[in-house]
PDB file of C-alpha atoms in Angstrom:
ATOM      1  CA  UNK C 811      92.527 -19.090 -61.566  1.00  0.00           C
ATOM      2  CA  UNK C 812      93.046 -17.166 -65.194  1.00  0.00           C
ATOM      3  CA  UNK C 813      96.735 -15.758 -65.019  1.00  0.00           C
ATOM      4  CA  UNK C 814      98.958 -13.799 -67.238  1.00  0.00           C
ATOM      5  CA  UNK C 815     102.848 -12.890 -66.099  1.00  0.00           C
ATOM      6  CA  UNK C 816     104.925 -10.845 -67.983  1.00  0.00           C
ATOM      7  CA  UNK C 817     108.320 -10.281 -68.010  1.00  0.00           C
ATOM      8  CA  UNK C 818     110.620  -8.347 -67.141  1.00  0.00           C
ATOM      9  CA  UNK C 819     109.091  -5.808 -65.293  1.00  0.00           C
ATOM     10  CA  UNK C 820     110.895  -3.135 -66.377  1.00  0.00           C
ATOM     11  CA  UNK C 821     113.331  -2.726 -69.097  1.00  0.00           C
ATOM     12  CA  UNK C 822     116.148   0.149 -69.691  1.00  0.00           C
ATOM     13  CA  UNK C 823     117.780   0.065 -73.388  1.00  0.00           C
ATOM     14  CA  UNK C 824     119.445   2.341 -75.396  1.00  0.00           C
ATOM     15  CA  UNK C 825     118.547   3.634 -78.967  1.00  0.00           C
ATOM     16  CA  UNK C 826     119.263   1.052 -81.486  1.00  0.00           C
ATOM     17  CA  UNK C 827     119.089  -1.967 -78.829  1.00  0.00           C
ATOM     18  CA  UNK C 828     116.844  -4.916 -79.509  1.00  0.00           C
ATOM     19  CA  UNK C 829     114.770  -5.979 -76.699  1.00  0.00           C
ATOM     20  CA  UNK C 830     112.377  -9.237 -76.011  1.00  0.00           C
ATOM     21  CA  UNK C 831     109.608  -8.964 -73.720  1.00  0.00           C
ATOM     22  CA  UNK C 832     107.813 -12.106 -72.380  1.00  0.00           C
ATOM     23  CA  UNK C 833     104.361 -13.181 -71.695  1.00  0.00           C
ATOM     24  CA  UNK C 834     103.391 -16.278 -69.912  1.00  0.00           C
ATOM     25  CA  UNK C 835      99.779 -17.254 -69.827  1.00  0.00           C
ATOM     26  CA  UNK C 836      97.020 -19.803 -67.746  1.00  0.00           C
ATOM     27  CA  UNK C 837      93.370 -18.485 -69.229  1.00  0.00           C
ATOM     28  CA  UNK C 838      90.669 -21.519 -69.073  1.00  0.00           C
ATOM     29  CA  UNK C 839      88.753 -21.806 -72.763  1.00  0.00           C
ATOM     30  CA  UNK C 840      91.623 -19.751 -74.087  1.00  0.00           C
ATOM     31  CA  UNK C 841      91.093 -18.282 -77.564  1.00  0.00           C
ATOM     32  CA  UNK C 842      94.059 -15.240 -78.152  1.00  0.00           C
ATOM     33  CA  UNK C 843      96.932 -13.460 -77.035  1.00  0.00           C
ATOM     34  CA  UNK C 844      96.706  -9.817 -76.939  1.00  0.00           C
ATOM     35  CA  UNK C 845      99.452  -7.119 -77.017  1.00  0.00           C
ATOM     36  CA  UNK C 846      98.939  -3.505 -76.280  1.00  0.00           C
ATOM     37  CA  UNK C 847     101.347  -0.451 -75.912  1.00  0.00           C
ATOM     38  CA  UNK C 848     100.263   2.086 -73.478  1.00  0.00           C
ATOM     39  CA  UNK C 849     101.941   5.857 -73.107  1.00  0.00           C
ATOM     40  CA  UNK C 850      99.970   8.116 -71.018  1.00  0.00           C
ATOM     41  CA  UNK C 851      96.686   7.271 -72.051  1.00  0.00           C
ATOM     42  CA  UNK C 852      94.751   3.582 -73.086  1.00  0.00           C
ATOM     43  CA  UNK C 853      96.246   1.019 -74.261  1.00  0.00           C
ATOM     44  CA  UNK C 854      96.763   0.419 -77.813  1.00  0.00           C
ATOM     45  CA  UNK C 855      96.345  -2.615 -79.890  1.00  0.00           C
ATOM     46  CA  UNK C 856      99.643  -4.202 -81.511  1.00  0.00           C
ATOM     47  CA  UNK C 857      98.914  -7.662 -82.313  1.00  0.00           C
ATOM     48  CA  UNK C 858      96.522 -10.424 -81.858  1.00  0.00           C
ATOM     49  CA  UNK C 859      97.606 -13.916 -82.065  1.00  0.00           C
ATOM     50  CA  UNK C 860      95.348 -17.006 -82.440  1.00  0.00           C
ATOM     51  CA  UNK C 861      97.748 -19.938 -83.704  1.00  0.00           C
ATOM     52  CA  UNK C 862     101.066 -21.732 -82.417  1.00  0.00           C
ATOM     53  CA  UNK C 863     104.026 -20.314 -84.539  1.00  0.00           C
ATOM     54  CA  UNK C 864     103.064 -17.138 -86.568  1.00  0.00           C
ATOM     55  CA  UNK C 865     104.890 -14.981 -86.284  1.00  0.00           C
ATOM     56  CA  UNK C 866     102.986 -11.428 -86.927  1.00  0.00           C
ATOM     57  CA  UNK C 867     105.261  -8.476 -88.034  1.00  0.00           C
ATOM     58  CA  UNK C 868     104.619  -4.555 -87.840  1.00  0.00           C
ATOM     59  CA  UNK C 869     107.716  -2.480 -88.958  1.00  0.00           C
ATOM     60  CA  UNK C 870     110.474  -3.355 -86.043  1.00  0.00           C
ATOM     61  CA  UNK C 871     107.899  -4.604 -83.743  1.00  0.00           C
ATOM     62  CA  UNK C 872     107.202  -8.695 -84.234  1.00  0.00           C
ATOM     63  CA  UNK C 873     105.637 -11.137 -81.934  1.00  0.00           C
ATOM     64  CA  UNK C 874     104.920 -15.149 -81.952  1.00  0.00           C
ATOM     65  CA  UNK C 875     102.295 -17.314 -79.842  1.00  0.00           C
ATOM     66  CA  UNK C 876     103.641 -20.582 -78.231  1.00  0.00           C
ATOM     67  CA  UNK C 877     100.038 -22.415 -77.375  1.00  0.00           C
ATOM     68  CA  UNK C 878     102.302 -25.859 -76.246  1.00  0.00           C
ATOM     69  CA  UNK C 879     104.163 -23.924 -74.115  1.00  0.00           C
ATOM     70  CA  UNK C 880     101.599 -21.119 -73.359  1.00  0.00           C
ATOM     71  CA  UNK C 881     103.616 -18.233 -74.071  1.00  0.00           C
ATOM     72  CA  UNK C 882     104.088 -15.426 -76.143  1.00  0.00           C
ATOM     73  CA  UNK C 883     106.878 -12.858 -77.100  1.00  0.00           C
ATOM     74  CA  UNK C 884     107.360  -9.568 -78.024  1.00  0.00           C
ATOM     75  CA  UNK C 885     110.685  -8.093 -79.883  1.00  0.00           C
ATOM     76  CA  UNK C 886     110.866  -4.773 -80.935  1.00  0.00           C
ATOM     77  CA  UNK C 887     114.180  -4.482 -83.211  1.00  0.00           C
ATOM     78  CA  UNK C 888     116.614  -1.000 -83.620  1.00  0.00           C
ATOM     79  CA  UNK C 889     114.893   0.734 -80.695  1.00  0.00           C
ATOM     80  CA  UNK C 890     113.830   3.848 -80.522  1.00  0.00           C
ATOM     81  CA  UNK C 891     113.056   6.724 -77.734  1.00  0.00           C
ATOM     82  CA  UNK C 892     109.314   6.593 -79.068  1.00  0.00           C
ATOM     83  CA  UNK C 893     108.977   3.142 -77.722  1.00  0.00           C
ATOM     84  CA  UNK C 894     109.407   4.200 -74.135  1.00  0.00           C
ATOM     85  CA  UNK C 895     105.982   2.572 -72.605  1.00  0.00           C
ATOM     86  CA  UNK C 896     104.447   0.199 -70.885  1.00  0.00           C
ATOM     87  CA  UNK C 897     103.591  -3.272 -72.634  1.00  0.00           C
ATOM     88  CA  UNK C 898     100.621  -5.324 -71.935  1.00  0.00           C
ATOM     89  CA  UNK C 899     100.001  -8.905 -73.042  1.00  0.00           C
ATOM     90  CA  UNK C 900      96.751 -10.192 -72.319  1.00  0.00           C
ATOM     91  CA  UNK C 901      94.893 -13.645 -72.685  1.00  0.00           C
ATOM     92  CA  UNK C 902      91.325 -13.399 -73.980  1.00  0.00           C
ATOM     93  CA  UNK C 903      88.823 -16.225 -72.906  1.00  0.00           C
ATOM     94  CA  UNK C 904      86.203 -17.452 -75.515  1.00  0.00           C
ATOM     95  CA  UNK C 905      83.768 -15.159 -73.001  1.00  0.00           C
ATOM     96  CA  UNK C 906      85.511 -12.079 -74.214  1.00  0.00           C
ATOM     97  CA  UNK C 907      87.182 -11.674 -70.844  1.00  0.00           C
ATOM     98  CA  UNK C 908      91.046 -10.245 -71.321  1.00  0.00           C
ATOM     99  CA  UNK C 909      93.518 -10.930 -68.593  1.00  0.00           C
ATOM    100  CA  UNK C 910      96.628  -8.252 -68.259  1.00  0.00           C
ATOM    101  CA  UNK C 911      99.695  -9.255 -67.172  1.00  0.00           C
ATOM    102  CA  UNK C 912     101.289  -6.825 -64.799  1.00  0.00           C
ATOM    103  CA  UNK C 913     103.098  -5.261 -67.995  1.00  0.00           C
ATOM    104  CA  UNK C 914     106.605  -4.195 -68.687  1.00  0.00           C
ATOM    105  CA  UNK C 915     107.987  -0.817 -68.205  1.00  0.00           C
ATOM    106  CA  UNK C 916     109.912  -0.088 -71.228  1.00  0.00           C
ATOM    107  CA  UNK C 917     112.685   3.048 -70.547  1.00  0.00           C
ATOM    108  CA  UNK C 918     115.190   3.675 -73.942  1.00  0.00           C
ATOM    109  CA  UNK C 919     117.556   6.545 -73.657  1.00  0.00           C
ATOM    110  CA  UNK C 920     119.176   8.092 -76.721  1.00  0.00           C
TER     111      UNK C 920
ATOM    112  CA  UNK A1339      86.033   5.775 -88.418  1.00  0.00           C
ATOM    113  CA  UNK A1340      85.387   7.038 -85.013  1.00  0.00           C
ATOM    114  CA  UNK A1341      87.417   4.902 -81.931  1.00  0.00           C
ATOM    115  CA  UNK A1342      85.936   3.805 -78.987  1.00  0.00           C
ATOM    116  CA  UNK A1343      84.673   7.322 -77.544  1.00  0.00           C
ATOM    117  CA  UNK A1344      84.408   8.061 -73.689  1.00  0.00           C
ATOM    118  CA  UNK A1345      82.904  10.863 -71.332  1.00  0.00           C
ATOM    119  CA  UNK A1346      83.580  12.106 -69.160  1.00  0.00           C
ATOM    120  CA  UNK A1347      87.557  12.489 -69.353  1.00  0.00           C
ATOM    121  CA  UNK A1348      88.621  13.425 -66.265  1.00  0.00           C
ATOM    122  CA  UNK A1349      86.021  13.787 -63.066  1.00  0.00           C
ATOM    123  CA  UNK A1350      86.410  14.083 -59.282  1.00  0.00           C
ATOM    124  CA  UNK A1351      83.924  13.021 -56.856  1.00  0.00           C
ATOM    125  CA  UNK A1352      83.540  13.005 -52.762  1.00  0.00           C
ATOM    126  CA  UNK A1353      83.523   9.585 -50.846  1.00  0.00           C
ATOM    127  CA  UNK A1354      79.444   8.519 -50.540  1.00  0.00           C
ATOM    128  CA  UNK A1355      78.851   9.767 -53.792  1.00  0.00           C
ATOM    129  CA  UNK A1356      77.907   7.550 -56.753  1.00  0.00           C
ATOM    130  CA  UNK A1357      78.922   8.235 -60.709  1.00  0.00           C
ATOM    131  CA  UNK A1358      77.709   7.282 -64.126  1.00  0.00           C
ATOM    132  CA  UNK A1359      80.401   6.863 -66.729  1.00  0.00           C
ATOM    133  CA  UNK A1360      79.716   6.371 -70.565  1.00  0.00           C
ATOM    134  CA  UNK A1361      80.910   4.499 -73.425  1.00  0.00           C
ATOM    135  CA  UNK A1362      80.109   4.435 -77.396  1.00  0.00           C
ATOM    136  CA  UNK A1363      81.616   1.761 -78.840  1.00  0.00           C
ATOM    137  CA  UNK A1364      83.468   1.976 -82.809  1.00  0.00           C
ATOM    138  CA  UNK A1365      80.268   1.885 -85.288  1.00  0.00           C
ATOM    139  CA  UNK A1366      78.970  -1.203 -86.066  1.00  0.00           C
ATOM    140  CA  UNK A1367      81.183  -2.661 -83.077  1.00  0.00           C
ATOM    141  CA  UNK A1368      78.471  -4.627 -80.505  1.00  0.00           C
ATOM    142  CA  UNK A1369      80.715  -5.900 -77.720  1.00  0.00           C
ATOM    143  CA  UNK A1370      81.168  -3.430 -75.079  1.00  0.00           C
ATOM    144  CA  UNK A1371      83.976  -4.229 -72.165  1.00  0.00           C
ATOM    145  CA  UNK A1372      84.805  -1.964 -69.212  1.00  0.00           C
ATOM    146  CA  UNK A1373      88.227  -2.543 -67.080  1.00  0.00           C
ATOM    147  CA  UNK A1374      89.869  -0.634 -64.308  1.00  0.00           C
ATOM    148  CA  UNK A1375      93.534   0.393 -63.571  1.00  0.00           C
ATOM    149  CA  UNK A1376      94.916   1.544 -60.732  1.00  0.00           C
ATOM    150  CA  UNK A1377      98.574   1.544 -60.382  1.00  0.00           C
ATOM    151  CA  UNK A1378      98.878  -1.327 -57.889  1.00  0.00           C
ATOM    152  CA  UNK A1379      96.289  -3.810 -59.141  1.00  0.00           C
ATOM    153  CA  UNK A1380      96.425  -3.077 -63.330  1.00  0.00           C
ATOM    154  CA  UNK A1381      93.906  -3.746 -65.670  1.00  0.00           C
ATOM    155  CA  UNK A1382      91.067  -5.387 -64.409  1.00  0.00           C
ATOM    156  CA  UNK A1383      88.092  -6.614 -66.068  1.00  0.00           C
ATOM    157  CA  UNK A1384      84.760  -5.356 -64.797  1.00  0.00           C
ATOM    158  CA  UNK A1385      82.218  -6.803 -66.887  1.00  0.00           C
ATOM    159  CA  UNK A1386      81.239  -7.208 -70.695  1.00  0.00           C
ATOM    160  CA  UNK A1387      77.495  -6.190 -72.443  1.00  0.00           C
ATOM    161  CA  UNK A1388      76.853  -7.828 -75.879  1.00  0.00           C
ATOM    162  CA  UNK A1389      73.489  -6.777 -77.342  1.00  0.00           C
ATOM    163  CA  UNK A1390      72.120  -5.279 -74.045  1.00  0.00           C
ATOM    164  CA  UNK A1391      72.779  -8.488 -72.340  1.00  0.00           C
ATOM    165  CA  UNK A1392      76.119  -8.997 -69.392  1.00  0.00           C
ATOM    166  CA  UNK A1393      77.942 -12.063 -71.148  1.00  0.00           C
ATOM    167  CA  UNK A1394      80.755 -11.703 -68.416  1.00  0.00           C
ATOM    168  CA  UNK A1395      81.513 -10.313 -64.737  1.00  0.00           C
ATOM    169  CA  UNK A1396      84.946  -9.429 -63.006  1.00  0.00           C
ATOM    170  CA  UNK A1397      85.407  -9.902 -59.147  1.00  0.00           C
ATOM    171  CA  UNK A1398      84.066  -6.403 -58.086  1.00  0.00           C
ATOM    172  CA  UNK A1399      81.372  -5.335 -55.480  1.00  0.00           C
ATOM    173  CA  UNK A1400      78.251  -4.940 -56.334  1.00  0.00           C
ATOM    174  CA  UNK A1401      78.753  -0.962 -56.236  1.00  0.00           C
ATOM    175  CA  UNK A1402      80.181  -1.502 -59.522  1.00  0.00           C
ATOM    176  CA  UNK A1403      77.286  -1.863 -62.301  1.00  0.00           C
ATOM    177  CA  UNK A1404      76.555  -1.285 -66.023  1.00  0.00           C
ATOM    178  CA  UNK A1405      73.966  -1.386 -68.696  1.00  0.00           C
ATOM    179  CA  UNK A1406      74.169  -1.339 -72.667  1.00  0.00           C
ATOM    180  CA  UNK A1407      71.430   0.355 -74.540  1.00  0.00           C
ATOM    181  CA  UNK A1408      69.813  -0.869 -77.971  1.00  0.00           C
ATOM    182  CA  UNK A1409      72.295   1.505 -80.112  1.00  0.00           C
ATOM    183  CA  UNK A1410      74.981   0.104 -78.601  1.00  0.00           C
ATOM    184  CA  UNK A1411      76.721   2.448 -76.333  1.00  0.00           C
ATOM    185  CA  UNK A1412      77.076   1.475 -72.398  1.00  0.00           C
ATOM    186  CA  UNK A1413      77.085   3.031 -69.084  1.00  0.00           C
ATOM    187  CA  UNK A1414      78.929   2.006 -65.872  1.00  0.00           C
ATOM    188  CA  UNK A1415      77.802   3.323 -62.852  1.00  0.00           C
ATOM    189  CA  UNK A1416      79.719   3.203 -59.391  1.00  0.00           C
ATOM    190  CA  UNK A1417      77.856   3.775 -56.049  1.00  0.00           C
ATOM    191  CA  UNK A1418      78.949   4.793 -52.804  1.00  0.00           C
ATOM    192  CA  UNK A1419      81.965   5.683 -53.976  1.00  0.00           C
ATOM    193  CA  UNK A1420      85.694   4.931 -51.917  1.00  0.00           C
ATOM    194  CA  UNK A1421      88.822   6.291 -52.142  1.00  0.00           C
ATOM    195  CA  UNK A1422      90.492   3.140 -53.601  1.00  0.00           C
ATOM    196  CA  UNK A1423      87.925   3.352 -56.731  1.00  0.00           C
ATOM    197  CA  UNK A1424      90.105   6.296 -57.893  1.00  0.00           C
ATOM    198  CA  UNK A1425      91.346   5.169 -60.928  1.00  0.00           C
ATOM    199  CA  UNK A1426      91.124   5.153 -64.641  1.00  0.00           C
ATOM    200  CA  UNK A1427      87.864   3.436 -66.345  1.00  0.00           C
ATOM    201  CA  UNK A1428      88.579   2.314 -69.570  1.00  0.00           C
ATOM    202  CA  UNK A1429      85.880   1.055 -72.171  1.00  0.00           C
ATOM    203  CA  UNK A1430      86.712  -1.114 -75.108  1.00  0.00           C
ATOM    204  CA  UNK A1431      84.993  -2.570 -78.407  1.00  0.00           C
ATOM    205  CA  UNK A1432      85.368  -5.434 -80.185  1.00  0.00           C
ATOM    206  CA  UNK A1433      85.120  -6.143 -83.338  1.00  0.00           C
ATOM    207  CA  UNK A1434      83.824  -9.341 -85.219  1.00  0.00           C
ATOM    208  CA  UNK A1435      87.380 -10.576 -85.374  1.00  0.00           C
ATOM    209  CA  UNK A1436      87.557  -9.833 -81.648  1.00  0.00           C
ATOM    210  CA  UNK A1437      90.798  -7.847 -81.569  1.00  0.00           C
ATOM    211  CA  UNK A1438      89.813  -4.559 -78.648  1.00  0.00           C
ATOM    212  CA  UNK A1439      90.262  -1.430 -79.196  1.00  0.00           C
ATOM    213  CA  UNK A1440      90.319   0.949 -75.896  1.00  0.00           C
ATOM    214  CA  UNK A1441      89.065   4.149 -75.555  1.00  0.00           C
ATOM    215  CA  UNK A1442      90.870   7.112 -74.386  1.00  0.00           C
ATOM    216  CA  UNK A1443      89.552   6.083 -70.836  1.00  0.00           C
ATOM    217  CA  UNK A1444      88.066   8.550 -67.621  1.00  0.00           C
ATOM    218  CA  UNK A1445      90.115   9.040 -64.955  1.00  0.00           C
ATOM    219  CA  UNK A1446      88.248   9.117 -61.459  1.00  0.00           C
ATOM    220  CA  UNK A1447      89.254  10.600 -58.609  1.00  0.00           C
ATOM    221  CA  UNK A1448      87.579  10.163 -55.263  1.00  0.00           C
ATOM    222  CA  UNK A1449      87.918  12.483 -52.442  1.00  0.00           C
TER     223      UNK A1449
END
């Protein structure tokens, strides 16, 4: 069975911390690794990641794809209170489907 | 451009009862997803509609159903409602590149 686990769970920082969040994936006919941030409303799209060892880059936020291993990361560098939310990784099937990981609470205090 | 547009927001509906929840889909986008997430199960894939057709199907009850028209823009509709489908129904697009984009999502709450 298609299965994504993320890691931790939940996450306190402080402002100016760097923090790495984890994403393990199974997903049969596997095709991308998805990574939203979600406040109090949907989910937003971050990054999508197709191939082993690219890293993709968005001001302090960065993320890499591990297809040997079948994981993914997240870092998000010089944290700030604004990044207080959850995280989602998701695998996406060649069917469309996308598989959430539980996600990781994300708490930073000034 | 417009994002992935949802109605209605926020609705609240008696056990028995069945609802009808729609999605439009960013312009020219013609991949429509729905998911639900509650807070002890998460996102959860319901089904997908590409060009009026259901490409894919999540492990719900048949109470749970949907339907894409020709312009794009779907429908889910939930019968005989339960308490435990309170949740929040979101709808996402996908573009030819297939990154998803979510819309703003309609909360449900059954009574």
């Amino acid at each position: 069975e298609d299965k994504v686990v993320q890691s931790p769970l939940s996450l306190v920082v402080h402002e100016g911390d760097t923090v790495t969040l984890n994403c393990s994936y199974e997903v049969t006919n596997f095709r991308s690794l998805l990574w939203y941030k979600q406040e109090k409303k949907a989910p937003t799209f971050l990054f999508m990641l197709t191939s082993s060892g690219i890293e993709k880059k968005s001001g302090r936020l960065s993320s890499i794809l591990d297809k040997k291993e079948l994981f993914s990361i997240l870092n998000i560098t010089a944290t700030q209170t604004g990044d207080s939310a959850i995280y989602l990784c998701a695998g996406s099937s060649n069917t469309g489907k996308l598989i959430f990981g539980q996600g990781t609470t994300l708490q930073v205090k000034p | 451009k417009a994002g992935v547009t949802q109605t209605p927001r926020y609705l609240i509906k008696t056990r028995g009862q069945q609802v009808t929840l729609s999605c439009s889909p960013i312009s020219g986008h013609r991949s429509v997803s729905w998911y639900q997430q509650t807070p002890g199960q998460g996102l959860q894939f319901l089904f997908e509609y590409f060009s009026e057709t259901q490409r894919n199907k999540g492990n719900f009850p048949g109470r749970f159903s949907g339907r894409q028209f020709s312009n794009s823009r779907s429908e889910m509709n939930v019968s005989t409602l339960e308490l435990g489908d309170s949740a929040l129904y979101l709808c996402a697009s996908r573009d030819t590149g297939n990154t998803i984009y979510f819309g703003e999502g309609s909360w449900l709450t059954v009574v």
